[in-house]
Amino acid sequence: IKNIVQSLREQTYKSLEIIVVDNGSKDRTIEIARNLNVTVYDLSKEIDLTGVKNFRGAQVNFGVNKSQGEIIFFPDADMTFDNELIGEAVEKLKELDALYVPELVCGQSFFGKIRRFERSFYNQTVIDALRFVSRNIYEKVGGFDEKNIAFAPDDWDLTKMIKQVTDKVGITKKAIYHHEEEMYLRKY
């Protein structure tokens, strides 16, 4: 969590609202995030999770409901970013409704290198998922499906729903770095 918050704070675009929604992690996320002076919520203490199948979706939806911004960006906690990514996205979203972001996997093991090679083919494909979306489009599709779609295909489902209501979708030139350094076949 420290790395993602630092990467967000190093963005050239400074008007950011950072919200961390934790769901029972055991890695001191809440404590570390609070020490970094960001807004933090413990999802299980905020909402009833009965019937929730997609906890990441519930986390993002909750964070969006608590946020004030007109642009929603929902990275994973193990990501960092090119310093100009958010500024580029803000400019592009003046004309578009949603954006893909090229993702570079940082795996160092043999399996990590295979994953990085595989991921290099995904930009704007059916396997890729949108990362930025305007609030009005996010709300129009109802956000992530928390009850019917499990974690993993949930971001593809959201992308599909967004593309059903708008064709104003693009891609950034700046990238996300997905830190999957500990990627070994047995662990993955």
mmCIF file with all atom_site columns, C-alpha atoms in Angstrom, residues 54-181:
data_model
loop_
_atom_site.group_PDB
_atom_site.id
_atom_site.type_symbol
_atom_site.label_atom_id
_atom_site.label_alt_id
_atom_site.label_comp_id
_atom_site.label_asym_id
_atom_site.label_entity_id
_atom_site.label_seq_id
_atom_site.pdbx_PDB_ins_code
_atom_site.Cartn_x
_atom_site.Cartn_y
_atom_site.Cartn_z
_atom_site.occupancy
_atom_site.B_iso_or_equiv
_atom_site.pdbx_formal_charge
_atom_site.auth_seq_id
_atom_site.auth_comp_id
_atom_site.auth_asym_id
_atom_site.auth_atom_id
_atom_site.pdbx_PDB_model_num
ATOM 1   C CA . ASN A 1 54  ? -17.202 -9.956  -5.470  1.00 0.00 ? 54  ASN A CA 1
ATOM 2   C CA . PHE A 1 55  ? -15.415 -8.303  -2.571  1.00 0.00 ? 55  PHE A CA 1
ATOM 3   C CA . ARG A 1 56  ? -13.131 -6.177  -4.798  1.00 0.00 ? 56  ARG A CA 1
ATOM 4   C CA . GLY A 1 57  ? -16.227 -4.884  -6.546  1.00 0.00 ? 57  GLY A CA 1
ATOM 5   C CA . ALA A 1 58  ? -17.783 -4.079  -3.183  1.00 0.00 ? 58  ALA A CA 1
ATOM 6   C CA . GLN A 1 59  ? -14.590 -2.278  -2.152  1.00 0.00 ? 59  GLN A CA 1
ATOM 7   C CA . VAL A 1 60  ? -14.478 -0.164  -5.322  1.00 0.00 ? 60  VAL A CA 1
ATOM 8   C CA . ASN A 1 61  ? -18.208 0.611   -5.223  1.00 0.00 ? 61  ASN A CA 1
ATOM 9   C CA . PHE A 1 62  ? -17.942 1.671   -1.585  1.00 0.00 ? 62  PHE A CA 1
ATOM 10  C CA . GLY A 1 63  ? -14.912 3.879   -2.338  1.00 0.00 ? 63  GLY A CA 1
ATOM 11  C CA . VAL A 1 64  ? -16.710 5.495   -5.285  1.00 0.00 ? 64  VAL A CA 1
ATOM 12  C CA . ASN A 1 65  ? -19.729 6.218   -3.074  1.00 0.00 ? 65  ASN A CA 1
ATOM 13  C CA . LYS A 1 66  ? -17.435 7.941   -0.561  1.00 0.00 ? 66  LYS A CA 1
ATOM 14  C CA . SER A 1 67  ? -15.506 9.892   -3.210  1.00 0.00 ? 67  SER A CA 1
ATOM 15  C CA . GLN A 1 68  ? -16.169 13.366  -4.594  1.00 0.00 ? 68  GLN A CA 1
ATOM 16  C CA . GLY A 1 69  ? -14.370 13.244  -7.952  1.00 0.00 ? 69  GLY A CA 1
ATOM 17  C CA . GLU A 1 70  ? -15.814 13.129  -11.445 1.00 0.00 ? 70  GLU A CA 1
ATOM 18  C CA . ILE A 1 71  ? -13.193 10.629  -12.635 1.00 0.00 ? 71  ILE A CA 1
ATOM 19  C CA . ILE A 1 72  ? -12.919 7.184   -11.100 1.00 0.00 ? 72  ILE A CA 1
ATOM 20  C CA . PHE A 1 73  ? -9.576  5.328   -11.173 1.00 0.00 ? 73  PHE A CA 1
ATOM 21  C CA . PHE A 1 74  ? -9.482  1.879   -9.586  1.00 0.00 ? 74  PHE A CA 1
ATOM 22  C CA . PRO A 1 75  ? -6.030  0.322   -9.592  1.00 0.00 ? 75  PRO A CA 1
ATOM 23  C CA . ASP A 1 76  ? -5.007  -2.741  -7.614  1.00 0.00 ? 76  ASP A CA 1
ATOM 24  C CA . ALA A 1 77  ? -2.938  -2.267  -4.453  1.00 0.00 ? 77  ALA A CA 1
ATOM 25  C CA . ASP A 1 78  ? 0.132   -3.862  -6.077  1.00 0.00 ? 78  ASP A CA 1
ATOM 26  C CA . MET A 1 79  ? 0.408   -1.264  -8.852  1.00 0.00 ? 79  MET A CA 1
ATOM 27  C CA . THR A 1 80  ? 2.454   1.878   -9.467  1.00 0.00 ? 80  THR A CA 1
ATOM 28  C CA . PHE A 1 81  ? 2.210   4.334   -12.359 1.00 0.00 ? 81  PHE A CA 1
ATOM 29  C CA . ASP A 1 82  ? 4.038   6.562   -14.808 1.00 0.00 ? 82  ASP A CA 1
ATOM 30  C CA . ASN A 1 83  ? 4.128   9.989   -13.138 1.00 0.00 ? 83  ASN A CA 1
ATOM 31  C CA . GLU A 1 84  ? 2.047   11.621  -15.891 1.00 0.00 ? 84  GLU A CA 1
ATOM 32  C CA . LEU A 1 85  ? -0.652  8.916   -16.064 1.00 0.00 ? 85  LEU A CA 1
ATOM 33  C CA . ILE A 1 86  ? -3.429  10.693  -14.192 1.00 0.00 ? 86  ILE A CA 1
ATOM 34  C CA . GLY A 1 87  ? -2.778  14.014  -15.919 1.00 0.00 ? 87  GLY A CA 1
ATOM 35  C CA . GLU A 1 88  ? -3.002  12.311  -19.300 1.00 0.00 ? 88  GLU A CA 1
ATOM 36  C CA . ALA A 1 89  ? -6.204  10.508  -18.258 1.00 0.00 ? 89  ALA A CA 1
ATOM 37  C CA . VAL A 1 90  ? -7.818  13.735  -17.037 1.00 0.00 ? 90  VAL A CA 1
ATOM 38  C CA . GLU A 1 91  ? -7.100  15.404  -20.393 1.00 0.00 ? 91  GLU A CA 1
ATOM 39  C CA . LYS A 1 92  ? -8.377  12.440  -22.442 1.00 0.00 ? 92  LYS A CA 1
ATOM 40  C CA . LEU A 1 93  ? -11.528 12.128  -20.331 1.00 0.00 ? 93  LEU A CA 1
ATOM 41  C CA . LYS A 1 94  ? -12.563 15.630  -21.396 1.00 0.00 ? 94  LYS A CA 1
ATOM 42  C CA . GLU A 1 95  ? -13.528 13.968  -24.699 1.00 0.00 ? 95  GLU A CA 1
ATOM 43  C CA . LEU A 1 96  ? -13.945 10.315  -23.697 1.00 0.00 ? 96  LEU A CA 1
ATOM 44  C CA . ASP A 1 97  ? -15.917 8.375   -21.078 1.00 0.00 ? 97  ASP A CA 1
ATOM 45  C CA . ALA A 1 98  ? -13.466 5.614   -20.155 1.00 0.00 ? 98  ALA A CA 1
ATOM 46  C CA . LEU A 1 99  ? -9.850  4.581   -20.642 1.00 0.00 ? 99  LEU A CA 1
ATOM 47  C CA . TYR A 1 100 ? -7.748  1.481   -20.834 1.00 0.00 ? 100 TYR A CA 1
ATOM 48  C CA . VAL A 1 101 ? -4.206  1.790   -19.480 1.00 0.00 ? 101 VAL A CA 1
ATOM 49  C CA . PRO A 1 102 ? -1.283  -0.268  -20.801 1.00 0.00 ? 102 PRO A CA 1
ATOM 50  C CA . GLU A 1 103 ? -0.140  -2.583  -18.026 1.00 0.00 ? 103 GLU A CA 1
ATOM 51  C CA . LEU A 1 104 ? 3.402   -3.836  -17.628 1.00 0.00 ? 104 LEU A CA 1
ATOM 52  C CA . VAL A 1 105 ? 3.878   -6.869  -15.397 1.00 0.00 ? 105 VAL A CA 1
ATOM 53  C CA . CYS A 1 106 ? 7.049   -6.601  -13.295 1.00 0.00 ? 106 CYS A CA 1
ATOM 54  C CA . GLY A 1 107 ? 7.523   -10.334 -12.636 1.00 0.00 ? 107 GLY A CA 1
ATOM 55  C CA . GLN A 1 108 ? 11.179  -11.369 -12.490 1.00 0.00 ? 108 GLN A CA 1
ATOM 56  C CA . SER A 1 109 ? 10.914  -15.165 -12.347 1.00 0.00 ? 109 SER A CA 1
ATOM 57  C CA . PHE A 1 110 ? 10.585  -17.279 -15.471 1.00 0.00 ? 110 PHE A CA 1
ATOM 58  C CA . PHE A 1 111 ? 6.816   -17.442 -14.943 1.00 0.00 ? 111 PHE A CA 1
ATOM 59  C CA . GLY A 1 112 ? 6.735   -13.675 -14.298 1.00 0.00 ? 112 GLY A CA 1
ATOM 60  C CA . LYS A 1 113 ? 8.488   -13.047 -17.608 1.00 0.00 ? 113 LYS A CA 1
ATOM 61  C CA . ILE A 1 114 ? 5.969   -15.271 -19.377 1.00 0.00 ? 114 ILE A CA 1
ATOM 62  C CA . ARG A 1 115 ? 3.142   -13.329 -17.698 1.00 0.00 ? 115 ARG A CA 1
ATOM 63  C CA . ARG A 1 116 ? 4.714   -10.011 -18.780 1.00 0.00 ? 116 ARG A CA 1
ATOM 64  C CA . PHE A 1 117 ? 4.971   -11.274 -22.386 1.00 0.00 ? 117 PHE A CA 1
ATOM 65  C CA . GLU A 1 118 ? 1.376   -12.534 -22.293 1.00 0.00 ? 118 GLU A CA 1
ATOM 66  C CA . ARG A 1 119 ? 0.101   -9.229  -20.828 1.00 0.00 ? 119 ARG A CA 1
ATOM 67  C CA . SER A 1 120 ? 1.800   -7.199  -23.564 1.00 0.00 ? 120 SER A CA 1
ATOM 68  C CA . PHE A 1 121 ? -0.900  -8.354  -26.021 1.00 0.00 ? 121 PHE A CA 1
ATOM 69  C CA . TYR A 1 122 ? -3.931  -7.210  -24.003 1.00 0.00 ? 122 TYR A CA 1
ATOM 70  C CA . ASN A 1 123 ? -4.304  -3.484  -24.664 1.00 0.00 ? 123 ASN A CA 1
ATOM 71  C CA . GLN A 1 124 ? -7.933  -2.789  -25.615 1.00 0.00 ? 124 GLN A CA 1
ATOM 72  C CA . THR A 1 125 ? -8.780  -6.443  -26.163 1.00 0.00 ? 125 THR A CA 1
ATOM 73  C CA . VAL A 1 126 ? -11.550 -8.557  -24.662 1.00 0.00 ? 126 VAL A CA 1
ATOM 74  C CA . ILE A 1 127 ? -9.040  -9.690  -22.022 1.00 0.00 ? 127 ILE A CA 1
ATOM 75  C CA . ASP A 1 128 ? -8.185  -6.141  -20.954 1.00 0.00 ? 128 ASP A CA 1
ATOM 76  C CA . ALA A 1 129 ? -10.260 -4.035  -18.575 1.00 0.00 ? 129 ALA A CA 1
ATOM 77  C CA . LEU A 1 130 ? -10.898 -0.318  -18.281 1.00 0.00 ? 130 LEU A CA 1
ATOM 78  C CA . ARG A 1 131 ? -9.149  1.485   -15.381 1.00 0.00 ? 131 ARG A CA 1
ATOM 79  C CA . PHE A 1 132 ? -10.516 5.042   -15.661 1.00 0.00 ? 132 PHE A CA 1
ATOM 80  C CA . VAL A 1 133 ? -14.170 5.943   -16.110 1.00 0.00 ? 133 VAL A CA 1
ATOM 81  C CA . SER A 1 134 ? -16.228 9.087   -15.711 1.00 0.00 ? 134 SER A CA 1
ATOM 82  C CA . ARG A 1 135 ? -18.462 9.040   -12.641 1.00 0.00 ? 135 ARG A CA 1
ATOM 83  C CA . ASN A 1 136 ? -21.655 9.472   -14.643 1.00 0.00 ? 136 ASN A CA 1
ATOM 84  C CA . ILE A 1 137 ? -20.907 6.373   -16.768 1.00 0.00 ? 137 ILE A CA 1
ATOM 85  C CA . TYR A 1 138 ? -19.861 4.365   -13.689 1.00 0.00 ? 138 TYR A CA 1
ATOM 86  C CA . GLU A 1 139 ? -23.111 5.262   -11.981 1.00 0.00 ? 139 GLU A CA 1
ATOM 87  C CA . LYS A 1 140 ? -25.119 4.653   -15.156 1.00 0.00 ? 140 LYS A CA 1
ATOM 88  C CA . VAL A 1 141 ? -23.989 0.996   -15.247 1.00 0.00 ? 141 VAL A CA 1
ATOM 89  C CA . GLY A 1 142 ? -24.301 0.608   -11.469 1.00 0.00 ? 142 GLY A CA 1
ATOM 90  C CA . GLY A 1 143 ? -20.610 0.012   -10.824 1.00 0.00 ? 143 GLY A CA 1
ATOM 91  C CA . PHE A 1 144 ? -19.229 -3.449  -10.194 1.00 0.00 ? 144 PHE A CA 1
ATOM 92  C CA . ASP A 1 145 ? -21.670 -6.329  -9.857  1.00 0.00 ? 145 ASP A CA 1
ATOM 93  C CA . GLU A 1 146 ? -21.101 -7.445  -6.270  1.00 0.00 ? 146 GLU A CA 1
ATOM 94  C CA . LYS A 1 147 ? -23.634 -10.278 -6.067  1.00 0.00 ? 147 LYS A CA 1
ATOM 95  C CA . ASN A 1 148 ? -23.429 -12.233 -9.343  1.00 0.00 ? 148 ASN A CA 1
ATOM 96  C CA . ILE A 1 149 ? -19.871 -11.959 -10.636 1.00 0.00 ? 149 ILE A CA 1
ATOM 97  C CA . ALA A 1 150 ? -16.936 -13.363 -8.683  1.00 0.00 ? 150 ALA A CA 1
ATOM 98  C CA . PHE A 1 151 ? -13.573 -11.630 -8.376  1.00 0.00 ? 151 PHE A CA 1
ATOM 99  C CA . ALA A 1 152 ? -11.385 -12.019 -11.496 1.00 0.00 ? 152 ALA A CA 1
ATOM 100 C CA . PRO A 1 153 ? -13.878 -11.614 -14.366 1.00 0.00 ? 153 PRO A CA 1
ATOM 101 C CA . ASP A 1 154 ? -15.549 -8.718  -12.530 1.00 0.00 ? 154 ASP A CA 1
ATOM 102 C CA . ASP A 1 155 ? -13.472 -6.040  -14.248 1.00 0.00 ? 155 ASP A CA 1
ATOM 103 C CA . TRP A 1 156 ? -14.228 -7.574  -17.647 1.00 0.00 ? 156 TRP A CA 1
ATOM 104 C CA . ASP A 1 157 ? -17.910 -7.539  -16.761 1.00 0.00 ? 157 ASP A CA 1
ATOM 105 C CA . LEU A 1 158 ? -17.721 -3.850  -15.791 1.00 0.00 ? 158 LEU A CA 1
ATOM 106 C CA . THR A 1 159 ? -15.887 -3.078  -19.041 1.00 0.00 ? 159 THR A CA 1
ATOM 107 C CA . LYS A 1 160 ? -18.584 -4.908  -21.022 1.00 0.00 ? 160 LYS A CA 1
ATOM 108 C CA . MET A 1 161 ? -21.339 -2.936  -19.277 1.00 0.00 ? 161 MET A CA 1
ATOM 109 C CA . ILE A 1 162 ? -19.544 0.381   -19.874 1.00 0.00 ? 162 ILE A CA 1
ATOM 110 C CA . LYS A 1 163 ? -19.064 -0.413  -23.565 1.00 0.00 ? 163 LYS A CA 1
ATOM 111 C CA . GLN A 1 164 ? -22.804 -1.115  -23.839 1.00 0.00 ? 164 GLN A CA 1
ATOM 112 C CA . VAL A 1 165 ? -23.593 2.496   -22.868 1.00 0.00 ? 165 VAL A CA 1
ATOM 113 C CA . THR A 1 166 ? -20.742 4.379   -24.576 1.00 0.00 ? 166 THR A CA 1
ATOM 114 C CA . ASP A 1 167 ? -18.336 3.993   -27.435 1.00 0.00 ? 167 ASP A CA 1
ATOM 115 C CA . LYS A 1 168 ? -16.211 6.920   -26.237 1.00 0.00 ? 168 LYS A CA 1
ATOM 116 C CA . VAL A 1 169 ? -13.408 4.685   -24.966 1.00 0.00 ? 169 VAL A CA 1
ATOM 117 C CA . GLY A 1 170 ? -9.667  5.185   -25.462 1.00 0.00 ? 170 GLY A CA 1
ATOM 118 C CA . ILE A 1 171 ? -6.273  4.230   -24.095 1.00 0.00 ? 171 ILE A CA 1
ATOM 119 C CA . THR A 1 172 ? -3.488  6.155   -22.403 1.00 0.00 ? 172 THR A CA 1
ATOM 120 C CA . LYS A 1 173 ? 0.112   6.212   -23.545 1.00 0.00 ? 173 LYS A CA 1
ATOM 121 C CA . LYS A 1 174 ? 1.349   6.234   -19.956 1.00 0.00 ? 174 LYS A CA 1
ATOM 122 C CA . ALA A 1 175 ? 1.399   2.887   -18.162 1.00 0.00 ? 175 ALA A CA 1
ATOM 123 C CA . ILE A 1 176 ? 0.587   0.975   -15.013 1.00 0.00 ? 176 ILE A CA 1
ATOM 124 C CA . TYR A 1 177 ? 3.288   -1.249  -13.501 1.00 0.00 ? 177 TYR A CA 1
ATOM 125 C CA . HIS A 1 178 ? 1.774   -4.366  -11.949 1.00 0.00 ? 178 HIS A CA 1
ATOM 126 C CA . HIS A 1 179 ? 4.156   -5.621  -9.280  1.00 0.00 ? 179 HIS A CA 1
ATOM 127 C CA . GLU A 1 180 ? 3.821   -9.372  -9.549  1.00 0.00 ? 180 GLU A CA 1
ATOM 128 C CA . GLU A 1 181 ? 7.483   -9.937  -8.719  1.00 0.00 ? 181 GLU A CA 1
#
